[in-house]
XYZ file of C-alpha atoms in Angstrom:
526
model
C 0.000 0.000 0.000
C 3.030 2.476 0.687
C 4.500 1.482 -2.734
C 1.183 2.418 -4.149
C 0.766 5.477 -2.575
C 4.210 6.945 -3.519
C 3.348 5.451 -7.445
C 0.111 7.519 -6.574
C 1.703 10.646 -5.746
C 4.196 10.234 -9.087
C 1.583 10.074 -10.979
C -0.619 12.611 -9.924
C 2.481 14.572 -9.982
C 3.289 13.854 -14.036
C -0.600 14.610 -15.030
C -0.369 17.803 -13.096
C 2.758 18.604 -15.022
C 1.922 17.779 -18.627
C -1.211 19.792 -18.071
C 0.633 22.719 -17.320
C 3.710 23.681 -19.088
C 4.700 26.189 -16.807
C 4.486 24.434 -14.077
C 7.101 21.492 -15.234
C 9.313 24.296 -16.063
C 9.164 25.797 -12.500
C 9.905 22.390 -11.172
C 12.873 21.948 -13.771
C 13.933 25.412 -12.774
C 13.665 24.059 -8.799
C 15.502 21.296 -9.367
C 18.115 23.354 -11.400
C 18.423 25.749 -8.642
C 18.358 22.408 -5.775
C 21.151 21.099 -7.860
C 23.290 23.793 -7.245
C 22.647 24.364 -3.965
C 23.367 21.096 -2.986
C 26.863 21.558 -4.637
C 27.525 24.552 -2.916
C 26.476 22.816 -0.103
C 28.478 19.622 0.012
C 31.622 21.708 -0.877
C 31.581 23.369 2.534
C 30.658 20.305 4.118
C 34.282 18.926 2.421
C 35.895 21.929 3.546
C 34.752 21.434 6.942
C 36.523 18.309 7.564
C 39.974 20.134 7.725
C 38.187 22.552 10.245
C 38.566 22.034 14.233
C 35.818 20.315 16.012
C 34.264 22.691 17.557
C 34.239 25.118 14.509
C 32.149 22.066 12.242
C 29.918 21.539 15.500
C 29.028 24.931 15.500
C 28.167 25.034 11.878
C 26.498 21.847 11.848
C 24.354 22.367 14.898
C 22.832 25.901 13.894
C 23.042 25.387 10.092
C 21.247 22.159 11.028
C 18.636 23.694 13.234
C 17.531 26.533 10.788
C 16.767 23.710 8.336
C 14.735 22.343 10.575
C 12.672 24.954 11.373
C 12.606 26.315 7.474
C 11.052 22.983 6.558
C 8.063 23.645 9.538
C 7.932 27.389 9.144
C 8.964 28.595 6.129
C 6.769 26.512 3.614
C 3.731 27.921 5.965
C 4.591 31.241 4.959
C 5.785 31.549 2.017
C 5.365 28.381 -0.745
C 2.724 26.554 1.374
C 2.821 22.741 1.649
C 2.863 20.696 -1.501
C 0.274 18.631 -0.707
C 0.279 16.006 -3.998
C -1.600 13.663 -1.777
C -3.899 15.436 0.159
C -5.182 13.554 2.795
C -8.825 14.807 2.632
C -8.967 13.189 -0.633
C -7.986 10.182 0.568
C -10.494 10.069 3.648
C -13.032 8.047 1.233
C -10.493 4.836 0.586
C -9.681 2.232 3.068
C -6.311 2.923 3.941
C -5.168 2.015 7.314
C -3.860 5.242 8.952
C -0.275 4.215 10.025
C 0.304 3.094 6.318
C -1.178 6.356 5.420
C 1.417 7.975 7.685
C 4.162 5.681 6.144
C 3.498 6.918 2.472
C 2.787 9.869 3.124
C 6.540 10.177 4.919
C 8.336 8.691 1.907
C 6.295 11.093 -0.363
C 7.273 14.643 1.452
C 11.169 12.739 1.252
C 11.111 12.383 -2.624
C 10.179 15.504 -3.465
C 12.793 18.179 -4.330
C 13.092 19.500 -0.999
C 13.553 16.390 0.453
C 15.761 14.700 -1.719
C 18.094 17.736 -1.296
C 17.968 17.914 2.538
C 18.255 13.946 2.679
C 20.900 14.068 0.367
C 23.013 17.206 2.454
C 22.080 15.062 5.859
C 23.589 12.040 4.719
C 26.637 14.275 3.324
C 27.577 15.475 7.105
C 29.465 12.458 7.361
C 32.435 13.757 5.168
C 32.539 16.748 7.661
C 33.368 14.059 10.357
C 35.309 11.423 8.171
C 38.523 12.125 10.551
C 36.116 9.807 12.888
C 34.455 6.654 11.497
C 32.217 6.576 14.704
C 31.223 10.261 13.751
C 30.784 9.436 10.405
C 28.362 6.666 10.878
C 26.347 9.235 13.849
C 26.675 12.217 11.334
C 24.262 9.647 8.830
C 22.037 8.187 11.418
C 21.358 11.917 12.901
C 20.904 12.884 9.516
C 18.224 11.026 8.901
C 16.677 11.603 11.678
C 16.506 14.899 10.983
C 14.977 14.656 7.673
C 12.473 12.846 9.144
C 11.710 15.059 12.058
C 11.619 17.906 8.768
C 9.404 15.829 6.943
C 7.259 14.817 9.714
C 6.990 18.033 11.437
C 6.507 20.273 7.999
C 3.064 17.322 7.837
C 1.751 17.826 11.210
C 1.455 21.328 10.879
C -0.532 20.968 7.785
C -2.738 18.470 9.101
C -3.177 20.897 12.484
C -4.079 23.493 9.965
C -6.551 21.600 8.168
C -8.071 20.651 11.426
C -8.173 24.018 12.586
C -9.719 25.447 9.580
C -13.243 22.920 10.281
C -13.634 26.044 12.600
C -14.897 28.642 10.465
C -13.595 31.747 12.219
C -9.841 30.203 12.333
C -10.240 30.299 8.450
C -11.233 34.229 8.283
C -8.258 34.946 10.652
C -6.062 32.440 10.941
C -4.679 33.229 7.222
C -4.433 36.388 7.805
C -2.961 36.981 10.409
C -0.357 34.332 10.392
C 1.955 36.930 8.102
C 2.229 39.642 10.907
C 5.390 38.340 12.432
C 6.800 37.928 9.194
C 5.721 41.356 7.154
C 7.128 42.386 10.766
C 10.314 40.193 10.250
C 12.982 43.482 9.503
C 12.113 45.157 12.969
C 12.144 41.815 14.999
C 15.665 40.627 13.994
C 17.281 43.739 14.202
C 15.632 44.146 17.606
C 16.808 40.833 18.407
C 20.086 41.739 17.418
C 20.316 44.402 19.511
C 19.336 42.861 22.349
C 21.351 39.508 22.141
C 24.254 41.478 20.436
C 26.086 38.027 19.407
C 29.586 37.898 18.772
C 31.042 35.218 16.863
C 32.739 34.152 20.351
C 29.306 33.448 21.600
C 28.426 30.902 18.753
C 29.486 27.770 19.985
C 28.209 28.108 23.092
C 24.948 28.753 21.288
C 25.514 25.922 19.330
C 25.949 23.814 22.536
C 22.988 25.187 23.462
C 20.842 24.960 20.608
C 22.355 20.949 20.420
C 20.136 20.173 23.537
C 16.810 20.997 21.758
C 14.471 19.188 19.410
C 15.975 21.313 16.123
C 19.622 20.600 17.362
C 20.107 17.540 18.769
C 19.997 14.922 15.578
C 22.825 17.057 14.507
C 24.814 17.577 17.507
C 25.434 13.525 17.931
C 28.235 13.348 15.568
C 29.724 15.953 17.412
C 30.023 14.300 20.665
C 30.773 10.664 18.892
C 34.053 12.817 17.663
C 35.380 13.915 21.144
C 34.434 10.924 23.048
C 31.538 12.455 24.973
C 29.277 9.164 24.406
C 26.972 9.908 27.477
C 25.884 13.352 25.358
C 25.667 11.648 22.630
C 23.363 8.863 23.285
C 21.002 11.748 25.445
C 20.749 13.448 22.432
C 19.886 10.353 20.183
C 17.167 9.927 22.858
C 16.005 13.618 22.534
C 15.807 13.192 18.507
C 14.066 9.978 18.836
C 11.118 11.507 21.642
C 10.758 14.477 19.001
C 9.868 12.494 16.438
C 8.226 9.845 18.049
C 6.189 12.916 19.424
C 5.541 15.148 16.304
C 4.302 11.408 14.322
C 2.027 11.350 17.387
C 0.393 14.824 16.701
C 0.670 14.124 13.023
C -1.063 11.105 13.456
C -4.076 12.448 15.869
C -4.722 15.602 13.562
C -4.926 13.446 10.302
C -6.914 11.330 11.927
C -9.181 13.994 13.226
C -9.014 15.577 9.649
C -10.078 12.538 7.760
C -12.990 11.827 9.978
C -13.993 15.666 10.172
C -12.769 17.138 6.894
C -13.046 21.025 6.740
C -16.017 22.569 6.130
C -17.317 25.840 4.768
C -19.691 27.748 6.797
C -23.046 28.433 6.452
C -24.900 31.817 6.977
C -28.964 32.379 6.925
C -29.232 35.879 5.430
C -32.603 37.833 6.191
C -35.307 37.726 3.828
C -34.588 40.840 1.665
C -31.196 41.769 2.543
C -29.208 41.332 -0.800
C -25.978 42.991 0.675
C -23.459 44.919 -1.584
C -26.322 44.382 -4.111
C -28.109 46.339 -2.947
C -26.033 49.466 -2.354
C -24.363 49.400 -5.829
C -26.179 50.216 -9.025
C -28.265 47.279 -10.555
C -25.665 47.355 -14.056
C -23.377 44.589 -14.859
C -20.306 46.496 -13.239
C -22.325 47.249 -10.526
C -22.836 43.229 -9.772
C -19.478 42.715 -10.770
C -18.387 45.082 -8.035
C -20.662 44.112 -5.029
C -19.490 40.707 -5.861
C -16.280 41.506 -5.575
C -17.084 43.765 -2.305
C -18.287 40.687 -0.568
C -15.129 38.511 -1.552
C -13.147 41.501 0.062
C -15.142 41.329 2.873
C -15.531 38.172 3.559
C -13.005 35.604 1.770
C -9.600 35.515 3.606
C -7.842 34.626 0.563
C -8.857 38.474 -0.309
C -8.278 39.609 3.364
C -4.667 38.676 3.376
C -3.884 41.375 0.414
C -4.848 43.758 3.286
C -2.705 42.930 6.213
C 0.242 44.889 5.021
C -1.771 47.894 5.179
C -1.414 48.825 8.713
C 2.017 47.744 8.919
C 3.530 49.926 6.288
C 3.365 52.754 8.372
C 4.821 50.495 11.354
C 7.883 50.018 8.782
C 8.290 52.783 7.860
C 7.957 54.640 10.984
C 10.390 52.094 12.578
C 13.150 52.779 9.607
C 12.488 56.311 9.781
C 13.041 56.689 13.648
C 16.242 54.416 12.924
C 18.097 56.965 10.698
C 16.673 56.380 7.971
C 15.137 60.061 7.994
C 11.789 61.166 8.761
C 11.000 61.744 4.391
C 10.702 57.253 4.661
C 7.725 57.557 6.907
C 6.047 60.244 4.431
C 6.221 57.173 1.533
C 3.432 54.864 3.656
C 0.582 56.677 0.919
C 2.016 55.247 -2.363
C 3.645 52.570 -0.538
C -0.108 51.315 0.378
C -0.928 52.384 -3.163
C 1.617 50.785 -4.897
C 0.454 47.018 -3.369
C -3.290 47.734 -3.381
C -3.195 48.512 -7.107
C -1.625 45.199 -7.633
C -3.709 42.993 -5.905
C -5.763 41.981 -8.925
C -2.956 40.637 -11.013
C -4.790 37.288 -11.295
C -8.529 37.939 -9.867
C -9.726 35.316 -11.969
C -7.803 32.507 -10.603
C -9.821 32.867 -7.158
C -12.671 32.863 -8.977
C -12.276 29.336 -10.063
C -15.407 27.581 -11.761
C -17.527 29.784 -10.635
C -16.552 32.199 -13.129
C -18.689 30.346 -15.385
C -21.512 32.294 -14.859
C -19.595 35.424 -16.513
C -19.219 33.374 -19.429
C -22.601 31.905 -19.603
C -24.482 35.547 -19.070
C -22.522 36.970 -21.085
C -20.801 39.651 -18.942
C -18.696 42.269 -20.772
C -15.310 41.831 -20.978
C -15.173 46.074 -19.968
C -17.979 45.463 -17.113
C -16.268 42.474 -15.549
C -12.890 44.782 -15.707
C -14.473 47.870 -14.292
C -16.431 45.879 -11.983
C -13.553 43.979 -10.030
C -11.199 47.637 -10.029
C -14.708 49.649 -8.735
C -15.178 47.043 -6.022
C -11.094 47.557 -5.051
C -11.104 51.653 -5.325
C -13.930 51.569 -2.748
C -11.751 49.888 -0.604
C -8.245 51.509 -1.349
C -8.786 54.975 -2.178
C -9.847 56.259 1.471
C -6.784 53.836 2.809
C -4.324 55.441 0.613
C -5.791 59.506 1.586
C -5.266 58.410 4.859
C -2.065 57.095 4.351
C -0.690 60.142 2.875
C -2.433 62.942 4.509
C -1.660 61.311 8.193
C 2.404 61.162 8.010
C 2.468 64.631 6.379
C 0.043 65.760 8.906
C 2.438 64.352 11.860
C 5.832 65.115 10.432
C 4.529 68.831 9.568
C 5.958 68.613 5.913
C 2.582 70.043 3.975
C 4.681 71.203 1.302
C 5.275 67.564 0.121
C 1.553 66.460 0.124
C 0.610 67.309 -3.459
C 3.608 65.516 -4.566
C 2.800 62.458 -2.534
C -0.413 62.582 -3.326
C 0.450 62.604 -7.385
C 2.848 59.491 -6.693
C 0.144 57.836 -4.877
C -2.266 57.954 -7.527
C 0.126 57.204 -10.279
C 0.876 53.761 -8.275
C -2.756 53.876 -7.751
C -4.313 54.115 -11.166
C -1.133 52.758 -13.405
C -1.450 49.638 -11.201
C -5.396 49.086 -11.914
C -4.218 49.654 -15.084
C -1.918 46.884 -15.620
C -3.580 44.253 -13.260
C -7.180 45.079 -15.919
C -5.012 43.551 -18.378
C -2.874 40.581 -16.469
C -5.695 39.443 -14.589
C -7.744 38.569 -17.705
C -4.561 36.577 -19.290
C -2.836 34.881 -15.847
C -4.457 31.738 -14.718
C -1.965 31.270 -11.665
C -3.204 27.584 -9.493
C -4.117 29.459 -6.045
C -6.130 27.814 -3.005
C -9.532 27.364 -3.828
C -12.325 28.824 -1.640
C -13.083 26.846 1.489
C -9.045 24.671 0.964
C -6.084 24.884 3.318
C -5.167 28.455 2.231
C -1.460 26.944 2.962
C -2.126 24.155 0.451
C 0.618 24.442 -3.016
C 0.029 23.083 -6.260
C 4.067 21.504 -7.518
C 5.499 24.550 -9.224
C 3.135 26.763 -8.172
C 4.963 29.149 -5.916
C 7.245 30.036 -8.747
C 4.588 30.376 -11.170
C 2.911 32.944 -8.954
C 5.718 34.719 -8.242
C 6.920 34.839 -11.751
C 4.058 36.770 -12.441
C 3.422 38.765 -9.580
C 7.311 40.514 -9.812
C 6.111 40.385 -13.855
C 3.278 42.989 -12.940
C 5.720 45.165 -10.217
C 7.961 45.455 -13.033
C 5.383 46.729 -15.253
C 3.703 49.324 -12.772
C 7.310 50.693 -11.202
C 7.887 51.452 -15.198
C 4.798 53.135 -15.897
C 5.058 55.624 -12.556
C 8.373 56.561 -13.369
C 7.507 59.879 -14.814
C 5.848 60.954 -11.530
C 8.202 59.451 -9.582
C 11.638 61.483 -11.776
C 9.099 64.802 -11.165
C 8.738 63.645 -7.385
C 12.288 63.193 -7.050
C 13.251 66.959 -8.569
C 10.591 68.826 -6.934
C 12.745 67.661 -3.484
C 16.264 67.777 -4.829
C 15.229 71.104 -6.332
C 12.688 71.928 -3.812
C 10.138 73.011 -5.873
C 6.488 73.033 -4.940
C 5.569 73.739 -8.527
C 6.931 70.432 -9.284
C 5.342 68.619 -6.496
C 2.279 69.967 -8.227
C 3.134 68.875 -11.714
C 3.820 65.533 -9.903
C 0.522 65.714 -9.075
C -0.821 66.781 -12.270
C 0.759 64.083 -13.932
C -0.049 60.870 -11.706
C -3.582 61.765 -11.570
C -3.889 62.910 -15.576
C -1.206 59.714 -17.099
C -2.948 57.454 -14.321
C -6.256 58.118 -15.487
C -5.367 57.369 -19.384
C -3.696 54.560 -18.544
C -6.692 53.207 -16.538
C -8.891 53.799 -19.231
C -6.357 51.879 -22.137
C -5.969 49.364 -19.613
C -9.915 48.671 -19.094
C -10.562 48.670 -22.431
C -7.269 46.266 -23.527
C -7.962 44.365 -20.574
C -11.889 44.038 -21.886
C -11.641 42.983 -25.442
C -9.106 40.563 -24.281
C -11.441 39.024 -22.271
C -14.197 38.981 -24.679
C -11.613 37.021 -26.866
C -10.377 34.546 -24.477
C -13.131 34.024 -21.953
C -14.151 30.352 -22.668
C -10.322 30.109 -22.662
C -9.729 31.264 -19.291
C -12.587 29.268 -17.831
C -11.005 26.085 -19.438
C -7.833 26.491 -17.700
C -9.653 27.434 -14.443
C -11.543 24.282 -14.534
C -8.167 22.324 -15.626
C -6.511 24.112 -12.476
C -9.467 22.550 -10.256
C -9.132 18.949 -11.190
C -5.570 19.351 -10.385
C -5.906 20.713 -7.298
C-alpha cells in the first residue's frame, strides 16, 4: 500500500505537469536551482573536515537547526505545503492510517526538498570522516533529521486543516499568520540588539541549541568525535522523543481531519437583505463590483492582500526613527498604493469555476474589468488619503503632500491599469475557496511569483515619470513640481486606466471560454 501510494503521488504529480507547461518548467527550474545548492552545499561540508571540532559543531548544529525549522515554518509562509496527496482526498479509501502515515513520509522525502535535505544530511558524514564513529552518527542523525523535517513540515498541515473545520480560524487564521513575518525586519534587528552576538558566543549557542528538538539529531556526531558518548546517546534519545512525538500529533490531527474534513460555513441571510447588491447600481459592473465587495469582505484569501496595510506605516515609521530620515515615513501613501493597485494581477484565478456564470451571461469583458477595479477603489482609495495625509500631517511637511499625493495615484491608477489587463490573461493555481489556504500546487509558488514581480515590473515602469518629477521637486525643492507631480499621476494614471480597461476588456471577450477552461483544468488538479 506504501509502494502504491508513492506510485500515486508520481503520478498525480506527471498529469499535473503535462497539463501545465509552466508548471514542469518551474519544477525543472527548482531542481536546477536544488542542484546547485546542494553543490555549494556539500563543498563546505568537504571543507569542513579540515576545520577544528568545535568550529564544524558549530556550523552543523545551527546550520542544522535553521533547516529544521525552514522545513516547519517557512513553507507555511511563504510556498505553502505541496500537498500532492492530500489527505482529505484520501479520507473516502480504506487505507489504514499508520500506512497512510508511512506513504505519506516517503512522499514529502522524494520531493525536491527532500531529496536535497536527505541528500546534504547524509553528506555530514564527510565533515566528520577524521572519525568513522562520527561518520556513521553524522548519517544516522541525519536522517533523523529529515524525518523530524518531513514529519513536522506534515503535522502542521494536518493541524491546519483541522483548525480550519472552525470557520472563524479560516477568516483569521490566514491572515494573520503573516504579521510576524511582514514584521520580520524590525524583529531581527531588535533581536540583534538585544542579544548582540559575537562570533565568540556561537558555539556556546551551538551547545545550546544541540540540547533541543531542532539541534540535537545534529549535535550527535559531534560528541561521537570527542568521546563524549553519554551526550551523545542523550541526544539520540532527545531526537528519537521528538519524532516519536511530532508522528504522534501528526497522526491524531490526520486522523481527526479525515474523519472531520473542513467545512465551509453556512450563513442564513434575512429575507430581503441582498448585501453589496443592494447598495451598488443594478448594471453589470455594478454586480461585478458588489461581488467583488463581498469577496473583500468576507473571503480571507482576499483579506490577506490587506494585512500589510497597517504595517507599512509600522515600517516605515520604525526605519524612519532608525536613521533612515523622517521623508521614509512620508512614503506609507504610495507605498499602500503601490500594493493595493496590484492585488488583482490574477482575480480570476480565485474565482475558479464559478466564473462560469460570466461566461454563460454573457458579462462584458469592460464590465467584468471595471467591476472587479470599482469594487477595489472603494476599498483603497480612502486607505491610501489616509495614508498620505496622516504622516504629512504628523511630520509637519505640507509642502510635500501634493507631490505624494500625485505618486500615490500614479501607483494607484497605473497599477489598476496593468492588473485590468494581467488578470484577464494569468491563470496562476491558487487555493480554492473553502481549501487549506497553505495548500501548493508543484510549481506553483514560482509560477505565482513569476508573475506577480512580472506585474511590479510593469507598474514601477509606468510611474516613473511621476516618480523622476517627485524626485526633482525635493532635490530642487520646488512646490511647482510637487504639483506637476501631481498633475501628472492623476492625468497619465487616469489614461492609462482607461487603455488598460478597455485592452484588458476585449481581451477578455476574446479569451473568456479560454480562461474558464484552464480554471476548470486548475481545479481537477488541485
Amino acid at each position: 500500500m506504501v509502494a502504491t501510494l508513492v506510485r500515486l503521488r508520481l503520478l498525480v504529480l506527471r498529469n499535473s505537469l503535462k497539463r501545465s507547461p509552466w508548471q514542469l518548467v518551474a519544477v525543472i527550474i527548482g531542481g536546477l536551482y536544488g542542484l546547485g545548492l546542494l553543490v555549494g552545499v556539500l563543498a563546505g561540508l568537504i571543507a569542513l573536515s579540515f576545520a577544528p571540532v568545535e568550529l564544524t559543531s558549530t556550523v552543523l548544529v545551527l546550520a542544522g537547526a535553521l533547516v529544521v525549522l525552514g522545513w516547519i515554518v517557512v513553507p507555511l509562509f511563504a510556498f505553502g505545503i505541496e500537498q500532492t496527496l492530500d489527505p482529505a482526498r484520501l479520507s473516502v479509501f480504506p487505507v489504514p492510517l499508520n500506512t497512510l502515515l508511512a506513504g505519506l513520509t516517503l512522499s514529502g522525502v522524494l520531493g525536491v526538498p527532500g531529496i536535497v535535505t536527505t541528500i546534504a544530511a547524509v553528506a555530514t558524514a564527510a565533515s566528520w570522516i577524521r572519525s568513522p564513529l562520527a561518520a556513521v552518527a553524522a548519517v544516522i542523525g541525519g536522517l533523523i533529521a529529515v524525518l523530524i523535517c518531513v514529519v513536522g513540515s506534515r503535522a502542521v498541515a494536518a493541524l491546519s486543516t483541522t483548525l480550519q473545520s472552525k470557520r472563524r480560524f479560516r477568516e483569521l487564521g490566514g491572515v494573520l499568520v503573516f504579521i510576524p513575518i511582514i514584521l520580520l525586519g524590525p524583529i531581527v534587528i531588535g533581536l540583534g540588539r538585544t542579544l548582540a552576538v559575537s562570533a565568540d558566543q556561537l558555539p556556546a549557542i551551538a551547545r545550546a541549541v544541540g540540547w533541543t528538538p531542532v539541534g540535537a539529531p545534529w549535535a550527535i556526531a559531534a560528541d561521537v568525535a570527542i568521546g563524549d558518548w553519554g551526550p551523545a546517546l542523550a541526544k539520540l534519545v532527545i531526537a528519537l522523543a521528538t519524532l516519536a512525538v511530532l508522528l504522534l500529533i501528526w497522526r491524531a490531527a490526520l486522523a481527526s481531519a479525515l474523519v472531520t474534513p473542513a467545512a465551509t460555513g453556512a450563513k442564513r441571510v434575512a429575507k430581503g437583505k441582498t448585501g453589496m447588491f443592494g447598495l451598488l447600481p443594478a448594471t453589470p459592473a455594478g454586480a461585478v463590483a458588489a461581488r467583488a465587495l463581498t469577496y473583500w469582505r468576507r473571503d480571507p484569501r482576499y483579506a490577506r492582500q490587506l494585512i500589510t496595510v497597517p504595517l507599512v506605516p509600522v515600517l516605515l515609521w520604525f526605519y524612519s526613527a532608525n536613521g533612515s530620515g523622517e521623508w521614509v515615513f512620508t512614503l506609507t501613501g504610495p507605498i499602500i498604493a503601490f500594493f493595493l493597485g496590484i492585488a488583482l494581477y490574477a482575480d480570476i484565478s480565485f474565482d475558479g469555476t464559478a466564473f462560469a456564470t460570466h461566461v454563460a451571461d454573457g458579462v462584458r469583458g469592460l464590465d467584468d474589468r471595471l467591476g472587479r477595479v470599482w469594487a477595489l477603489a472603494i476599498i483603497s482609495v480612502p486607505l491610501v488619503l489616509i495614508g498620505t495625509i496622516v504622516p504629512v500631517a504628523v511630520i509637519g511637511a505640507w509642502e510635500r503632500l501634493p507631490m505624494l499625493l500625485g505618486l500615490a495615484a500614479a501607483a494607484l491608477l497605473s497599477g489598476f491599469a496593468v492588473v485590468s489587463v494581467s488578470s484577464a490573461r494569468i491563470v496562476i493555481p491558487v487555493p480554492q475557496a473553502g481549501d487549506n489556504p497553505f495548500k501548493s500546487a508543484p510549481g506553483a509558488g514560482f509560477t505565482t511569483a513569476l508573475a506577480g514581480f512580472a506585474t511590479w515590473g510593469i507598474v514601477l515602469l509606468l510611474t516613473i515619470p511621476a516618480v523622476v518629477l517627485a524626485i526633482l521637486s525635493l532635490v530642487l525643492d520646488s512646490a511647482l513640481l510637487g504639483w506637476l507631480t501631481l498633475v501628472v499621476g492623476v492625468g497619465l494614471g487616469g489614461a492609462l486606466l482607461v487603455l488598460g480597461l478597455r485592452l484588458g476588456g476585449a481581451q477578455l471577450d476574446r479569451s473568456a471560454p479560454e480562461v474558464l477552461s484552464r480554471l476548470k483544468s486548475l481545479r481537477s488538479a488541485a
